[in-house]
Amino acid sequence: MSPDLEAVLALQAEDTIVAQLNGKLRAIDAKLKALDGERAQLEESLARARSTAEQEEKKRRELAIKVEDHKAMQERNLATLDVVRKPKEATAAMAQVDMLKKVLTQEESELHSLSLRVHDVHHAIDGQQKALDELDARQQEQRAAHAAERAGIEAELAKAKSVRNERAAHVPKSILLKYERILSRNTSNVLYPLRGQACGRCDTAIPMQRRNAIAAGRAIDVCEACGVLLYAAG
Ligand SMILES: [Zn+2]
């Protein structure tokens, strides 16, 4: 095996390690994103419950004021009823008292249901807040574990990159340029061995002359079909 080929295969071996470490970092990022998503969902549902509570409380407050107004009105109606003497006026005043009594009964019943609803929504909010707190406590541990794992991988990655750069320095410029170009658009390997008379990756037949040059170790050639670098193994 020619020293150039040896150098570029050594580079590829280290780049495989770099790619694996980058893959691990992406996996951790995906886990963190999942944690964020889980938390956001709970927060959204909590925000919705709070907004419902606000609306129901506003309704309850407004209705409570209305009830107070109607109660005051009813007191005036009853006072009027006390002082009217003519039967016709008494009948009219009584009708007004009765009508408002019905309205008040209806409103107070609504007020009661609204109070129950507000209470229920607050109960739900407390439950959701508790769930969010528990989630945060649980996620804090998970996030700390992910951060520690990430730091370890980043340290490994820095080492692997420095090894990779050192190895790249031993690869001739012309080969390195091709290699880097293929690496930048390809997530799989850059170098593939010839398999019989064909490219080891895409199985396209390689013309004999070029195949012979590769086999003799005189060239690390590009597969014209799939664009990887070809070499003769062993
Ligand atoms: Zn090919």
Short mmCIF file of C-alpha atoms and ligand atoms in Angstrom, two decimals:
data_model
loop_
_atom_site.label_atom_id
_atom_site.label_comp_id
_atom_site.label_asym_id
_atom_site.label_seq_id
_atom_site.Cartn_x
_atom_site.Cartn_y
_atom_site.Cartn_z
CA MET A 1 0.00 0.00 0.00
CA SER A 2 1.37 3.39 -0.96
CA PRO A 3 2.13 5.88 1.84
CA ASP A 4 -0.38 8.32 0.31
CA LEU A 5 -3.13 5.73 0.44
CA GLU A 6 -2.17 4.78 3.97
CA ALA A 7 -2.29 8.45 5.00
CA VAL A 8 -5.71 9.07 3.48
CA LEU A 9 -7.16 5.83 4.92
CA ALA A 10 -5.88 6.87 8.35
CA LEU A 11 -7.57 10.25 7.85
CA GLN A 12 -10.82 8.55 6.91
CA ALA A 13 -10.67 6.34 9.99
CA GLU A 14 -10.44 9.41 12.21
CA ASP A 15 -13.14 11.24 10.24
CA THR A 16 -15.42 8.28 10.91
CA ILE A 17 -14.84 8.84 14.62
CA VAL A 18 -15.53 12.58 14.20
CA ALA A 19 -18.78 11.78 12.36
CA GLN A 20 -19.86 9.34 15.08
CA LEU A 21 -19.21 11.93 17.79
CA ASN A 22 -21.16 14.55 15.83
CA GLY A 23 -23.98 12.03 15.55
CA LYS A 24 -23.96 11.57 19.32
CA LEU A 25 -24.16 15.36 19.80
CA ARG A 26 -27.14 15.53 17.46
CA ALA A 27 -28.82 12.73 19.41
CA ILE A 28 -28.36 14.71 22.65
CA ASP A 29 -29.75 17.83 20.98
CA ALA A 30 -32.79 15.84 19.89
CA LYS A 31 -33.31 14.66 23.47
CA LEU A 32 -33.06 18.25 24.74
CA LYS A 33 -35.54 19.36 22.12
CA ALA A 34 -37.94 16.63 23.24
CA LEU A 35 -37.62 17.86 26.84
CA ASP A 36 -38.34 21.43 25.68
CA GLY A 37 -41.37 20.21 23.74
CA GLU A 38 -42.73 18.29 26.71
CA ARG A 39 -42.36 21.34 28.94
CA ALA A 40 -43.86 23.73 26.39
CA GLN A 41 -46.95 21.54 26.13
CA LEU A 42 -47.56 21.68 29.88
CA GLU A 43 -46.90 25.41 29.96
CA GLU A 44 -49.36 26.03 27.14
CA SER A 45 -52.07 24.06 28.86
CA LEU A 46 -51.37 25.95 32.10
CA ALA A 47 -51.59 29.29 30.26
CA ARG A 48 -54.91 28.22 28.73
CA ALA A 49 -56.29 27.29 32.15
CA ARG A 50 -55.15 30.64 33.58
CA SER A 51 -56.83 32.50 30.77
CA THR A 52 -60.05 30.53 31.34
CA ALA A 53 -59.86 31.34 35.06
CA GLU A 54 -59.47 35.03 34.28
CA GLN A 55 -62.48 35.01 31.96
CA GLU A 56 -64.66 33.16 34.44
CA GLU A 57 -63.58 35.44 37.28
CA LYS A 58 -64.40 38.49 35.21
CA LYS A 59 -67.86 37.08 34.46
CA ARG A 60 -68.35 36.30 38.14
CA ARG A 61 -67.28 39.81 39.23
CA GLU A 62 -69.58 41.45 36.71
CA LEU A 63 -72.50 39.28 37.70
CA ALA A 64 -71.83 39.93 41.42
CA ILE A 65 -72.06 43.68 40.78
CA LYS A 66 -75.30 43.18 38.84
CA VAL A 67 -76.74 41.13 41.71
CA GLU A 68 -75.82 43.86 44.22
CA ASP A 69 -77.51 46.45 42.00
CA HIS A 70 -80.62 44.33 41.70
CA LYS A 71 -80.71 43.73 45.45
CA ALA A 72 -80.55 47.48 46.07
CA MET A 73 -83.28 47.97 43.49
CA GLN A 74 -85.39 45.34 45.23
CA GLU A 75 -84.99 47.15 48.56
CA ARG A 76 -86.31 50.30 46.90
CA ASN A 77 -89.16 48.30 45.38
CA LEU A 78 -90.04 46.87 48.80
CA ALA A 79 -89.89 50.36 50.33
CA THR A 80 -92.23 51.56 47.62
CA LEU A 81 -94.56 48.67 48.32
CA ASP A 82 -94.65 49.73 51.98
CA VAL A 83 -95.77 53.25 51.22
CA VAL A 84 -98.24 52.82 48.34
CA ARG A 85 -101.84 52.96 49.43
CA LYS A 86 -103.90 52.66 46.26
CA PRO A 87 -104.60 49.02 45.30
CA LYS A 88 -103.68 49.62 41.68
CA GLU A 89 -100.28 51.04 42.66
CA ALA A 90 -99.79 48.23 45.18
CA THR A 91 -100.47 45.64 42.49
CA ALA A 92 -97.95 47.30 40.15
CA ALA A 93 -95.33 47.52 42.90
CA MET A 94 -95.93 43.89 43.87
CA ALA A 95 -95.52 42.81 40.25
CA GLN A 96 -92.22 44.62 40.09
CA VAL A 97 -91.04 42.96 43.32
CA ASP A 98 -92.02 39.53 41.98
CA MET A 99 -90.35 40.07 38.65
CA LEU A 100 -87.10 41.21 40.19
CA LYS A 101 -87.25 38.34 42.67
CA LYS A 102 -87.30 35.89 39.76
CA VAL A 103 -84.41 37.70 38.10
CA LEU A 104 -82.42 37.67 41.34
CA THR A 105 -83.05 33.97 41.89
CA GLN A 106 -81.83 33.22 38.38
CA GLU A 107 -78.77 35.48 38.75
CA GLU A 108 -77.80 34.09 42.13
CA SER A 109 -77.99 30.57 40.80
CA GLU A 110 -75.74 31.57 37.90
CA LEU A 111 -73.38 33.26 40.33
CA HIS A 112 -73.20 30.07 42.34
CA SER A 113 -72.33 27.96 39.27
CA LEU A 114 -69.74 30.52 38.19
CA SER A 115 -68.12 30.39 41.62
CA LEU A 116 -67.97 26.61 41.42
CA ARG A 117 -66.45 26.82 37.95
CA VAL A 118 -63.83 29.35 39.07
CA HIS A 119 -63.00 27.07 41.97
CA ASP A 120 -62.66 24.06 39.63
CA VAL A 121 -60.43 25.94 37.19
CA HIS A 122 -58.19 27.05 40.06
CA HIS A 123 -58.02 23.49 41.25
CA ALA A 124 -56.97 22.41 37.75
CA ILE A 125 -54.37 25.21 37.63
CA ASP A 126 -52.90 24.06 40.95
CA GLY A 127 -52.66 20.51 39.60
CA GLN A 128 -51.02 21.63 36.39
CA GLN A 129 -48.59 23.89 38.21
CA LYS A 130 -47.64 20.96 40.42
CA ALA A 131 -47.15 18.77 37.35
CA LEU A 132 -44.96 21.46 35.79
CA ASP A 133 -42.87 21.76 38.96
CA GLU A 134 -42.43 17.99 39.03
CA LEU A 135 -41.50 17.98 35.37
CA ASP A 136 -38.92 20.70 35.98
CA ALA A 137 -37.40 18.76 38.85
CA ARG A 138 -37.24 15.62 36.71
CA GLN A 139 -35.93 17.50 33.67
CA GLN A 140 -33.31 19.26 35.74
CA GLU A 141 -31.67 15.89 36.39
CA GLN A 142 -32.06 14.83 32.78
CA ARG A 143 -30.69 18.12 31.47
CA ALA A 144 -27.72 17.93 33.84
CA ALA A 145 -27.01 14.38 32.64
CA HIS A 146 -27.25 15.49 29.01
CA ALA A 147 -24.98 18.47 29.64
CA ALA A 148 -22.37 16.24 31.29
CA GLU A 149 -22.58 13.76 28.43
CA ARG A 150 -22.34 16.58 25.90
CA ALA A 151 -19.25 18.03 27.60
CA GLY A 152 -17.58 14.61 27.50
CA ILE A 153 -18.37 14.14 23.82
CA GLU A 154 -17.21 17.65 22.97
CA ALA A 155 -13.88 16.97 24.64
CA GLU A 156 -13.55 13.73 22.68
CA LEU A 157 -14.55 15.55 19.51
CA ALA A 158 -11.92 18.25 20.02
CA LYS A 159 -9.29 15.54 20.43
CA ALA A 160 -10.53 13.62 17.39
CA LYS A 161 -10.53 16.78 15.28
CA SER A 162 -6.97 17.59 16.23
CA VAL A 163 -5.89 14.04 15.39
CA ARG A 164 -7.80 14.28 12.11
CA ASN A 165 -6.08 17.58 11.21
CA GLU A 166 -2.71 16.08 12.02
CA ARG A 167 -3.48 13.14 9.74
CA ALA A 168 -4.77 15.46 7.01
CA ALA A 169 -1.37 17.16 7.03
CA HIS A 170 0.17 13.87 5.87
CA VAL A 171 -2.15 13.58 2.87
CA PRO A 172 -0.93 15.16 -0.39
CA LYS A 173 -2.77 18.40 -1.20
CA SER A 174 -4.27 17.17 -4.49
CA ILE A 175 -5.81 14.10 -2.82
CA LEU A 176 -6.83 16.05 0.25
CA LEU A 177 -8.74 18.60 -1.85
CA LYS A 178 -10.74 15.83 -3.53
CA TYR A 179 -11.22 14.07 -0.23
CA GLU A 180 -12.53 17.17 1.56
CA ARG A 181 -14.88 17.98 -1.30
CA ILE A 182 -16.41 14.50 -1.23
CA LEU A 183 -16.53 14.51 2.58
CA SER A 184 -18.43 17.81 2.60
CA ARG A 185 -21.29 16.42 0.49
CA ASN A 186 -21.23 12.84 1.68
CA THR A 187 -22.08 11.52 5.10
CA SER A 188 -20.75 8.05 4.35
CA ASN A 189 -17.16 7.11 3.57
CA VAL A 190 -15.05 8.95 0.99
CA LEU A 191 -12.73 6.07 0.10
CA TYR A 192 -13.96 2.74 -1.16
CA PRO A 193 -11.92 -0.27 -2.26
CA LEU A 194 -12.31 -1.67 -5.75
CA ARG A 195 -14.50 -4.74 -5.71
CA GLY A 196 -13.38 -6.89 -8.60
CA GLN A 197 -13.59 -4.65 -11.63
CA ALA A 198 -16.12 -2.27 -10.13
CA CYS A 199 -16.54 0.56 -7.65
CA GLY A 200 -16.94 -0.83 -4.13
CA ARG A 201 -19.76 1.56 -3.43
CA CYS A 202 -21.98 1.75 -6.52
CA ASP A 203 -20.74 -1.32 -8.39
CA THR A 204 -20.16 0.59 -11.64
CA ALA A 205 -17.45 -1.05 -13.77
CA ILE A 206 -14.19 0.90 -13.92
CA PRO A 207 -12.30 0.99 -17.28
CA MET A 208 -9.34 -1.36 -17.31
CA GLN A 209 -6.65 1.26 -17.72
CA ARG A 210 -7.75 3.24 -14.71
CA ARG A 211 -8.41 0.06 -12.76
CA ASN A 212 -4.84 -1.06 -13.43
CA ALA A 213 -3.45 2.27 -12.26
CA ILE A 214 -5.48 2.00 -9.06
CA ALA A 215 -4.49 -1.61 -8.53
CA ALA A 216 -0.82 -0.78 -9.05
CA GLY A 217 -1.14 1.85 -6.34
CA ARG A 218 -0.22 4.63 -8.75
CA ALA A 219 -3.53 6.44 -8.31
CA ILE A 220 -6.38 7.07 -5.94
CA ASP A 221 -9.07 7.67 -8.52
CA VAL A 222 -12.60 9.04 -8.47
CA CYS A 223 -15.55 6.83 -9.41
CA GLU A 224 -17.22 8.69 -12.23
CA ALA A 225 -20.59 7.24 -11.35
CA CYS A 226 -20.93 8.01 -7.63
CA GLY A 227 -17.96 10.31 -7.03
CA VAL A 228 -16.13 8.47 -4.23
CA LEU A 229 -12.38 7.83 -4.18
CA LEU A 230 -11.30 4.36 -5.19
CA TYR A 231 -8.30 2.38 -4.08
CA ALA A 232 -7.10 -1.17 -4.36
CA ALA A 233 -7.46 -3.07 -1.11
CA GLY A 234 -4.66 -5.30 0.13
ZN ZN B 1 -19.00 4.44 -7.54
#
